[in-house]
Amino acid sequence: MARYNPKETEPKWRAAWESADVFRATIRPGKPKYYVLEMFPYPSGSLHVGHARNYAMGDVVARFKRARGFNVLHPMGWDAFGLPAENAAAERGVSPADWTFDNIARMREALKRLGLSIDWSRELATCEPAYYGRQQAWFLKLLARGLVYRKEGLVNWDPVDMTVLANEQVIDGRGWRSDAVVERRKLNQWFLKITDYADALLAGLETLDRWPDKVRLMQENWIGKSQGLRLTFPYADGVGGDDIDGLAVYTTRPDTLFGASFLAIAPDHPLAERLAAERPAVADFVAQCRKGGTSAADIESAEKLGFDTGVLVSHPFDLQKKLPVWIANFVLMDYGTGAIFGCPAHDQRDLDFARKYDLPVTPVVLPAGEDPAVFHVKQTAYVGPGRIYNSQFLDGLEIEAAKAAAVARTEALGRGVGATVFRLRDWGVSRQRGWGCPIPIINCAACGAVAVPDADLPVTLPADMDFSHPGNALARHPTWKHVACPGCGGAAIRETDTLDTFVDSSWYFARFADPAAPEVIDSAAADYWLPVDQYIGGIEHAVLHLLYARFVTRALADEGMLNIREPFAGLFTQGMVTHETYRRQNGEWLEPDEVEIAAEGGDRRARARDTDEPVVIGEPVKMSKSKRNVVAPEDIADTYGVDAARLFVLSDSPPERDVQWTSAGVEGAWRLINRIWAEFDVLADEAPAAAEPGDEGAATELRRATHRAVKAVTDAIEGFRFNSAIARLYEFVAALRACPSTPSTAAARTEALSALARLVAPFAPHLAEECWVTLGQTGLIALADWPRYDPALADDDEKVLPVQINGKRRGEVRAPAGATPLEVEKLVRESPDIIKRLEGLTVRKVIVVQDRIVNLVAG
RNA sequence: GCCGCCGUAGCUCAGUGGUAGAGCGCAUCCUUGGUAAGGCUGAGGUCGACAGUUCGAUCCUGUCCGGCGGCACCA
């Protein structure tokens, strides 16, 4: 008997799959399709075990569904534009394209080595003109539809990466990649009108019943729908001028309108800017507001600042009542109307502001049980339920009724309208980058922004950009941007901004339906394959990528290019792979290979291999280059084979949770592989032992174990509980090892081995093929059917029922499955153990749960 | 502050309204022509705390404690 040799078998089976071309997906009308997709990787050049876990999960699903009779599409591509290529170009003088394609070649080999059942004929990279040219084509379609526009506005500027960021890419006031504190700058930017779809994207979440609740909730919060009233406060003294009849305000609390004691506008509100132009004091205040940082800590601690403009407006329900207009630093220009009315009694921010600037505080919501004569709001605003008072026609109403009444009155007066406002902003897609998809626009002094004609697409990047300086290499290129205007033929300049790389990843799943199609998306192929049935990726994309992809899908559907509303019917967000960290006494990080770990008693101690000095073992954290705790799948493959690595990353933790990479864990998986292999390997050279009494019983037990295992593993894979599935494989292998190999058990053993090979196949496909051929099968296990189970065998026909007396386990009885309570009670009362236990006690009640347990209440 | 998730053996984690489990680690023993290996056996748990519902709660409900994540001056 020989140990399993992955170095020989793994490449052999990968070659067999490739030469038989078994994973190529073709449209087969009438056969149910299943589209499995993992979020495509950025080609950084190296594959780590986090990638391996992600793609192993997708591969388990793909192989399982294939065995279950589905026509499976499982493609792979590259999210290939982005900043690291520019950095490499700047540092090493290589072209971003060369660097990227070299990395792709390396990562493709690494991925292939994992034995993934991918249709490589569909491979695509977003940096190829064949891909981004089609992206330009649909961008222009959306432009024609009015879903793309250009606007001068304040943008998030990342001073390190020297580019604009979308709101979604600013995390706690810092750039999502650079971690630099983001500045606000005024720039002319292209936007995609995602806000047109805010309601649809929110409502669509309801249909995504195979998405994690967590992700749906995060998107719901991000879209941030609120119901309220948009109303106008008329200027009291004609300040507004002819074109403006009042100051527009948005509120979700129209019921508290009579508690208004001031209005506040954002520092960049048009009225503030107009006043600033006239009065230096206003200009100074506005400038002061802009100075504050945008980090979470800054905002948290920022003191409320206000400036009384002297402008007065009238209360819309009581024109005699005048309210002052302030400029306030806590009012945001890009939410609602950029102006609020302040009701200090019932809003904490307004109350802080009113106390600081000594403005009136008038409560208008009376909590139950409070006396209106003495109820006061001091330092804490009252935001709970109650009845409205001090509010004329709203008096006596509950809050919801008062809201409706206030909206109705405002609408009747023609001073406003009930309105829905979203937190979601339009998606700014302009990036000042050279290595990205050029925005297909030509700027002409005479004609303005002109779309590049279809015939001139794709607008390709020049091959000779200079990345030796920071900033936009495309804008710096000497000749590329100079073209004739397609409208008037005059000299014009190309748009030199490129599209956010999230645009690239917002539609690739649709292009996979037919990546060679001359059209943007081949409609027959898309109709067959889409939507993606199972999408798998990191939780970090819960709002960014997943929201953009949903939006683009809807926009393309409205353009007639797709027939689905949601791109991903099922979503699974997998956890990360973590690893311990190791540091020398001087703080220097060490790689796992550089450390020798020994157990001393219950403790684990680590020493540096080179100096033998003690090393500090740190908490397991996400693998990162900076902490040097990265493990490459290749290293594991050399020692134990990729099947062991695949098994381990899926076995130790539920797929949605983080898994800690340990060498002990991989060794455990390696032992499982050898135990499995040992059961098959004996077939070749060992004659069965002579029959012995009791073999028939062992054979029956094994058959039960087999059918139980098939049922349990099938259910676990369906439910995305891969760790459970592997745990059941461990149990099944133990049962198989316990069954002697004799003439009487031969049939049961053959059945068990045939099932085992196929159950293992999604997780350890190379091993499974080797087992399959050892069984004498001629076809590939990659194409074999999933095993079936017999429910009669999967369930025991005799049950062991624990017997409790007063809730404590005191014995057990054996009863046939499905025995009635009376039958079970009879068995219990005849059991010597129980009779002894019941001496001196009176049984008051007998509870029998069928096939589960018996409880005697006695005293 | 609001929302969500998690807390089970030394470690990493399954699981269930009814017998508390796996892998690794640890201990003992066996094997020493599967050998930088293999195997048997075992110890180890008030299932985060308290209360409620129940014949029975690790599981359901509530409160609290601890850890993690998302959102956050959004009117």
Coordinates of C-alpha atoms in Angstrom, one line a residue, chain A residues 130-510:
Chain A
A130 CA -12.9 44.4 -26.6
Y131 CA -14.4 44.7 -23.2
Y132 CA -14.1 48.4 -22.3
G133 CA -15.1 49.5 -25.8
R134 CA -18.5 47.8 -25.2
Q135 CA -18.6 49.6 -21.9
Q136 CA -18.2 52.9 -23.7
A137 CA -21.0 51.9 -26.0
W138 CA -23.5 51.4 -23.2
F139 CA -22.2 54.4 -21.4
L140 CA -23.2 56.5 -24.4
K141 CA -26.6 54.7 -24.6
L142 CA -27.2 55.8 -21.0
L143 CA -26.1 59.3 -21.8
A144 CA -28.7 59.4 -24.6
R145 CA -31.3 58.2 -22.0
G146 CA -30.4 61.0 -19.6
L147 CA -28.9 58.7 -17.1
V148 CA -25.4 60.3 -17.5
Y149 CA -24.7 63.9 -16.8
R150 CA -21.9 66.3 -16.1
K151 CA -22.0 68.6 -13.1
E152 CA -19.6 71.0 -11.4
G153 CA -19.7 70.2 -7.7
L154 CA -17.9 69.5 -4.6
V155 CA -16.2 66.2 -4.8
N156 CA -14.2 63.9 -2.5
W157 CA -10.6 64.4 -3.5
D158 CA -8.0 61.9 -2.5
P159 CA -4.7 63.9 -2.2
V160 CA -2.5 60.8 -2.2
D161 CA -4.0 58.9 -5.2
M162 CA -4.8 62.3 -6.7
T163 CA -8.2 61.4 -7.9
V164 CA -11.9 61.8 -7.1
L165 CA -13.7 59.2 -5.0
A166 CA -17.4 58.3 -4.9
N167 CA -19.2 58.7 -1.6
E168 CA -19.2 55.0 -1.3
Q169 CA -15.4 55.0 -1.5
V170 CA -14.9 57.3 1.4
I171 CA -14.7 55.4 4.7
D172 CA -14.6 57.5 7.8
G173 CA -13.5 60.5 5.9
R174 CA -10.6 58.6 4.3
G175 CA -9.9 57.2 0.8
W176 CA -10.8 53.5 0.7
R177 CA -7.5 52.6 -0.9
S178 CA -5.0 55.3 0.2
D179 CA -6.4 55.9 3.7
A180 CA -5.6 59.5 3.1
V181 CA -7.9 62.2 4.6
V182 CA -10.2 63.2 1.9
E183 CA -10.5 66.9 0.8
R184 CA -13.5 68.6 -0.8
R185 CA -12.8 70.1 -4.1
K186 CA -14.9 71.7 -6.8
L187 CA -14.5 69.8 -10.1
N188 CA -16.4 69.1 -13.2
Q189 CA -17.5 65.5 -13.0
W190 CA -19.5 62.8 -14.8
F191 CA -22.3 61.2 -12.9
L192 CA -24.5 58.2 -13.4
K193 CA -28.0 58.8 -12.2
I194 CA -28.4 56.0 -9.8
T195 CA -30.9 58.1 -7.8
D196 CA -33.4 57.6 -10.6
Y197 CA -33.4 54.0 -9.5
A198 CA -33.4 54.6 -5.7
D199 CA -37.0 53.4 -5.2
A200 CA -36.6 50.4 -7.6
L201 CA -33.3 49.4 -6.0
L202 CA -34.9 49.5 -2.6
A203 CA -38.0 47.6 -3.6
G204 CA -35.9 45.1 -5.5
L205 CA -34.2 44.1 -2.3
E206 CA -37.5 42.5 -1.2
T207 CA -37.2 40.0 -4.1
L208 CA -33.7 38.9 -3.2
D209 CA -34.6 36.1 -0.9
R210 CA -31.4 34.3 -1.4
W211 CA -29.3 37.2 -0.3
P212 CA -28.0 37.5 3.3
D213 CA -30.3 39.7 5.4
K214 CA -27.2 41.7 6.5
V215 CA -26.4 42.8 3.0
R216 CA -29.9 43.7 2.2
L217 CA -30.1 45.8 5.4
M218 CA -26.8 47.5 4.5
Q219 CA -28.1 48.5 1.1
E220 CA -31.4 49.6 2.6
N221 CA -29.6 51.9 5.0
W222 CA -27.4 53.1 2.3
I223 CA -30.3 54.0 0.0
G224 CA -31.9 55.7 3.1
K225 CA -35.4 56.4 2.1
S226 CA -37.3 58.9 4.2
Q227 CA -40.8 60.3 3.9
G228 CA -41.4 63.9 4.7
L229 CA -42.5 67.3 3.5
R230 CA -40.8 69.8 1.3
L231 CA -42.1 73.3 2.0
T232 CA -41.3 76.9 1.4
F233 CA -40.9 79.6 4.1
P234 CA -41.8 83.0 2.4
Y235 CA -39.2 85.7 2.8
A236 CA -40.6 88.3 5.2
D237 CA -39.0 91.4 3.6
G238 CA -38.4 90.6 0.0
V239 CA -34.7 89.5 0.4
G240 CA -35.2 86.7 -2.0
G241 CA -35.7 88.8 -5.0
D242 CA -38.1 88.2 -7.9
D243 CA -37.0 84.7 -8.8
I244 CA -37.2 83.2 -5.4
D245 CA -40.5 83.2 -3.4
G246 CA -39.1 81.6 -0.3
L247 CA -36.7 79.3 1.4
A248 CA -37.3 75.7 0.6
V249 CA -36.9 73.2 3.5
Y250 CA -37.2 69.5 3.8
T251 CA -38.4 67.8 7.0
T252 CA -39.5 64.4 8.3
R253 CA -41.3 66.0 11.2
P254 CA -43.9 68.4 9.8
D255 CA -45.9 67.7 13.0
T256 CA -43.4 69.9 14.9
L257 CA -43.7 72.9 12.6
F258 CA -45.2 75.1 15.3
G259 CA -42.1 74.4 17.4
A260 CA -39.9 76.1 14.8
S261 CA -37.7 78.8 16.2
F262 CA -35.2 79.3 13.4
L263 CA -34.2 78.2 9.9
A264 CA -30.6 77.1 9.1
I265 CA -29.0 76.7 5.7
A266 CA -25.8 75.0 4.7
P267 CA -22.7 77.1 4.2
D268 CA -22.7 76.3 0.5
H269 CA -26.4 77.0 0.1
P270 CA -27.0 79.5 -2.8
L271 CA -28.5 82.0 -0.4
A272 CA -25.3 81.8 1.8
E273 CA -23.1 82.2 -1.3
R274 CA -25.1 85.2 -2.4
L275 CA -24.9 86.8 1.0
A276 CA -21.2 86.0 1.2
A277 CA -20.6 87.9 -2.0
E278 CA -22.2 91.0 -0.5
R279 CA -21.0 90.8 3.0
P280 CA -17.4 89.9 4.1
A281 CA -18.6 88.7 7.6
V282 CA -20.7 86.0 5.9
A283 CA -17.8 85.1 3.6
D284 CA -15.5 84.7 6.6
F285 CA -18.0 82.4 8.3
V286 CA -18.5 80.2 5.3
A287 CA -14.7 79.9 4.9
Q288 CA -14.4 78.9 8.5
C289 CA -17.0 76.2 8.1
R290 CA -15.1 74.6 5.1
K291 CA -11.9 74.3 7.1
G292 CA -13.1 71.5 9.4
G293 CA -11.9 68.0 8.6
T294 CA -14.2 65.4 7.3
S295 CA -13.1 62.4 9.3
A296 CA -15.5 60.8 11.7
A297 CA -13.7 62.0 14.7
D298 CA -13.7 65.6 13.4
I299 CA -17.4 65.5 12.7
E300 CA -18.2 63.9 16.1
S301 CA -16.3 66.6 18.0
A302 CA -17.1 69.5 15.8
E303 CA -18.9 72.2 17.7
K304 CA -22.1 73.6 16.2
L305 CA -21.3 76.9 14.6
G306 CA -23.9 79.4 13.4
F307 CA -24.2 82.8 11.9
D308 CA -27.3 84.9 12.0
T309 CA -27.8 86.4 8.5
G310 CA -30.4 88.9 9.6
V311 CA -32.8 87.5 7.0
L312 CA -36.3 86.8 8.2
V313 CA -38.9 84.4 6.9
S314 CA -42.5 83.9 7.7
H315 CA -44.0 80.8 9.2
P316 CA -46.1 79.1 6.5
F317 CA -49.0 78.5 8.8
D318 CA -48.8 81.9 10.6
L319 CA -47.4 84.6 8.4
Q320 CA -47.3 87.0 11.3
K321 CA -44.7 84.8 13.0
K322 CA -41.1 85.6 11.8
L323 CA -38.2 83.3 12.0
P324 CA -34.5 84.2 11.7
V325 CA -32.3 82.5 9.0
W326 CA -29.0 81.2 10.2
I327 CA -26.1 79.6 8.4
A328 CA -25.1 76.5 10.3
N329 CA -22.1 74.2 9.8
F330 CA -24.1 71.0 10.6
V331 CA -26.5 71.4 7.7
L332 CA -25.6 69.5 4.6
M333 CA -26.1 71.0 1.1
D334 CA -26.5 67.6 -0.6
Y335 CA -29.3 66.2 1.4
G336 CA -32.9 67.5 1.1
T337 CA -32.8 71.1 0.1
G338 CA -29.7 72.1 2.0
A339 CA -31.9 74.0 4.5
I340 CA -33.8 73.0 7.6
F341 CA -36.2 74.4 10.1
G342 CA -35.0 74.1 13.6
C343 CA -37.3 72.7 16.2
P344 CA -35.1 72.6 19.3
A345 CA -37.6 70.9 21.6
H346 CA -37.7 67.8 19.5
D347 CA -34.3 67.5 17.8
Q348 CA -31.1 67.2 19.7
R349 CA -29.0 69.0 17.1
D350 CA -31.4 71.9 16.9
L351 CA -31.5 72.0 20.7
D352 CA -27.7 72.2 21.0
F353 CA -27.7 75.0 18.5
A354 CA -30.6 76.9 20.2
R355 CA -28.9 76.6 23.6
K356 CA -25.6 77.9 22.2
Y357 CA -27.2 80.9 20.4
D358 CA -30.0 81.5 22.9
L359 CA -32.9 80.8 20.6
P360 CA -36.4 79.9 21.9
V361 CA -37.3 76.3 22.7
T362 CA -41.1 75.6 22.3
P363 CA -42.2 72.1 23.0
V364 CA -45.1 70.9 20.8
V365 CA -45.2 67.2 21.6
L366 CA -46.5 66.3 25.0
P367 CA -45.5 62.9 26.4
A368 CA -48.3 60.9 28.0
G369 CA -48.8 61.8 31.6
E370 CA -47.1 65.2 31.5
D371 CA -48.7 68.4 32.5
P372 CA -48.6 70.9 29.6
A373 CA -48.3 73.8 32.0
V374 CA -45.0 72.5 33.5
F375 CA -43.4 70.3 30.7
H376 CA -40.1 71.7 29.7
V377 CA -37.2 70.5 27.5
K378 CA -33.9 71.3 29.0
Q379 CA -30.7 69.7 27.6
T380 CA -32.3 66.6 26.0
A381 CA -34.7 66.9 23.1
Y382 CA -37.9 64.9 23.4
V383 CA -38.2 62.6 20.5
G384 CA -40.7 60.0 21.8
P385 CA -44.4 59.6 21.2
G386 CA -47.1 62.0 22.5
R387 CA -49.9 64.4 21.6
I388 CA -49.3 67.7 19.8
Y389 CA -50.0 70.9 21.6
N390 CA -49.1 74.6 21.3
S391 CA -49.9 74.0 17.6
Q392 CA -53.2 75.5 16.6
F393 CA -55.0 73.1 14.2
L394 CA -52.7 70.2 15.1
D395 CA -53.5 70.3 18.8
G396 CA -54.6 67.0 20.3
L397 CA -53.4 64.8 17.4
E398 CA -50.9 61.9 17.7
I399 CA -47.7 62.4 15.8
E400 CA -48.5 60.4 12.7
A401 CA -51.9 62.0 12.4
A402 CA -50.3 65.4 12.9
K403 CA -47.8 64.8 10.1
A404 CA -50.6 63.9 7.7
A405 CA -52.6 67.0 8.7
A406 CA -49.6 69.3 8.4
V407 CA -48.7 67.9 4.9
A408 CA -52.3 68.3 3.8
R409 CA -52.5 71.9 5.0
T410 CA -49.2 72.8 3.4
E411 CA -50.3 71.3 0.1
A412 CA -53.7 73.1 0.3
L413 CA -51.9 76.4 0.9
G414 CA -49.7 75.8 -2.1
R415 CA -46.6 76.2 0.1
G416 CA -45.2 72.7 -0.3
V417 CA -45.7 69.0 -1.1
G418 CA -45.2 65.7 0.6
A419 CA -41.9 64.3 -0.6
T420 CA -39.6 61.3 -0.4
V421 CA -36.0 61.9 0.0
F422 CA -33.1 59.4 -0.4
R423 CA -29.7 59.4 1.3
L424 CA -28.3 57.8 -1.9
R425 CA -26.4 60.3 -4.1
D426 CA -25.7 60.0 -7.8
W427 CA -22.6 58.0 -8.6
G428 CA -19.6 60.1 -9.6
V429 CA -17.6 58.1 -12.1
S430 CA -14.9 60.4 -13.3
R431 CA -11.4 59.4 -12.2
Q432 CA -8.3 61.4 -13.1
R433 CA -6.4 58.2 -14.0
G434 CA -4.5 57.0 -17.0
W435 CA -5.1 53.2 -16.6
G436 CA -8.8 53.0 -16.9
C437 CA -11.6 53.0 -19.4
P438 CA -11.6 56.4 -21.3
I439 CA -14.9 58.3 -21.1
P440 CA -16.0 58.4 -24.7
I441 CA -16.7 62.2 -24.9
I442 CA -15.2 65.0 -26.9
N443 CA -15.2 68.5 -25.5
C444 CA -15.7 71.1 -28.1
A445 CA -15.6 74.9 -27.5
A446 CA -18.5 75.3 -29.9
C447 CA -20.6 72.2 -29.4
G448 CA -19.9 71.4 -25.8
A449 CA -19.6 67.7 -24.6
V450 CA -20.1 65.5 -27.7
A451 CA -20.5 61.7 -27.6
V452 CA -17.9 59.8 -29.6
P453 CA -19.8 58.4 -32.7
D454 CA -20.4 54.6 -32.5
A455 CA -18.2 54.0 -35.5
D456 CA -15.2 55.5 -33.6
L457 CA -15.5 53.2 -30.7
P458 CA -13.6 51.9 -28.9
V459 CA -11.7 54.9 -27.7
T460 CA -8.5 53.1 -26.8
L461 CA -5.7 54.1 -24.5
P462 CA -2.4 55.1 -26.0
A463 CA 0.3 52.6 -25.4
D464 CA 3.0 55.2 -24.5
M465 CA 1.7 57.0 -21.5
D466 CA 4.2 58.5 -19.0
F467 CA 3.6 57.4 -15.5
S468 CA 6.8 58.8 -14.0
H469 CA 4.9 61.8 -12.4
P470 CA 1.8 61.7 -10.1
G471 CA -1.5 62.6 -11.6
N472 CA -3.3 61.7 -14.8
A473 CA -1.0 60.3 -17.4
L474 CA -3.7 60.3 -20.0
A475 CA -4.3 64.0 -19.7
R476 CA -0.5 64.5 -19.9
H477 CA -0.1 62.6 -23.2
P478 CA 1.1 65.0 -25.9
T479 CA -1.2 64.0 -28.8
W480 CA -4.0 61.6 -27.7
K481 CA -6.5 64.1 -26.6
H482 CA -6.4 66.3 -29.6
V483 CA -9.2 65.4 -32.1
A484 CA -11.6 67.0 -34.5
C485 CA -15.1 67.6 -33.1
P486 CA -17.6 65.1 -34.5
G487 CA -20.2 67.8 -34.5
C488 CA -18.5 70.8 -36.2
G489 CA -15.2 69.4 -37.3
G490 CA -13.3 72.1 -35.3
A491 CA -10.4 71.4 -33.0
A492 CA -11.6 69.7 -29.8
I493 CA -10.2 67.9 -26.8
R494 CA -11.1 64.4 -25.6
E495 CA -12.3 63.8 -22.1
T496 CA -9.2 62.7 -20.3
D497 CA -10.9 61.3 -17.2
T498 CA -11.5 57.6 -17.1
L499 CA -14.3 55.6 -15.5
D500 CA -14.3 54.4 -12.0
T501 CA -13.2 50.7 -12.0
F502 CA -16.5 49.9 -10.3
V503 CA -18.1 50.6 -13.7
D504 CA -15.9 47.9 -15.2
S505 CA -17.2 45.3 -12.6
S506 CA -20.8 46.4 -12.8
W507 CA -21.7 44.3 -15.9
Y508 CA -19.0 41.7 -16.5
F509 CA -21.3 38.9 -15.3
A510 CA -23.5 39.8 -18.3

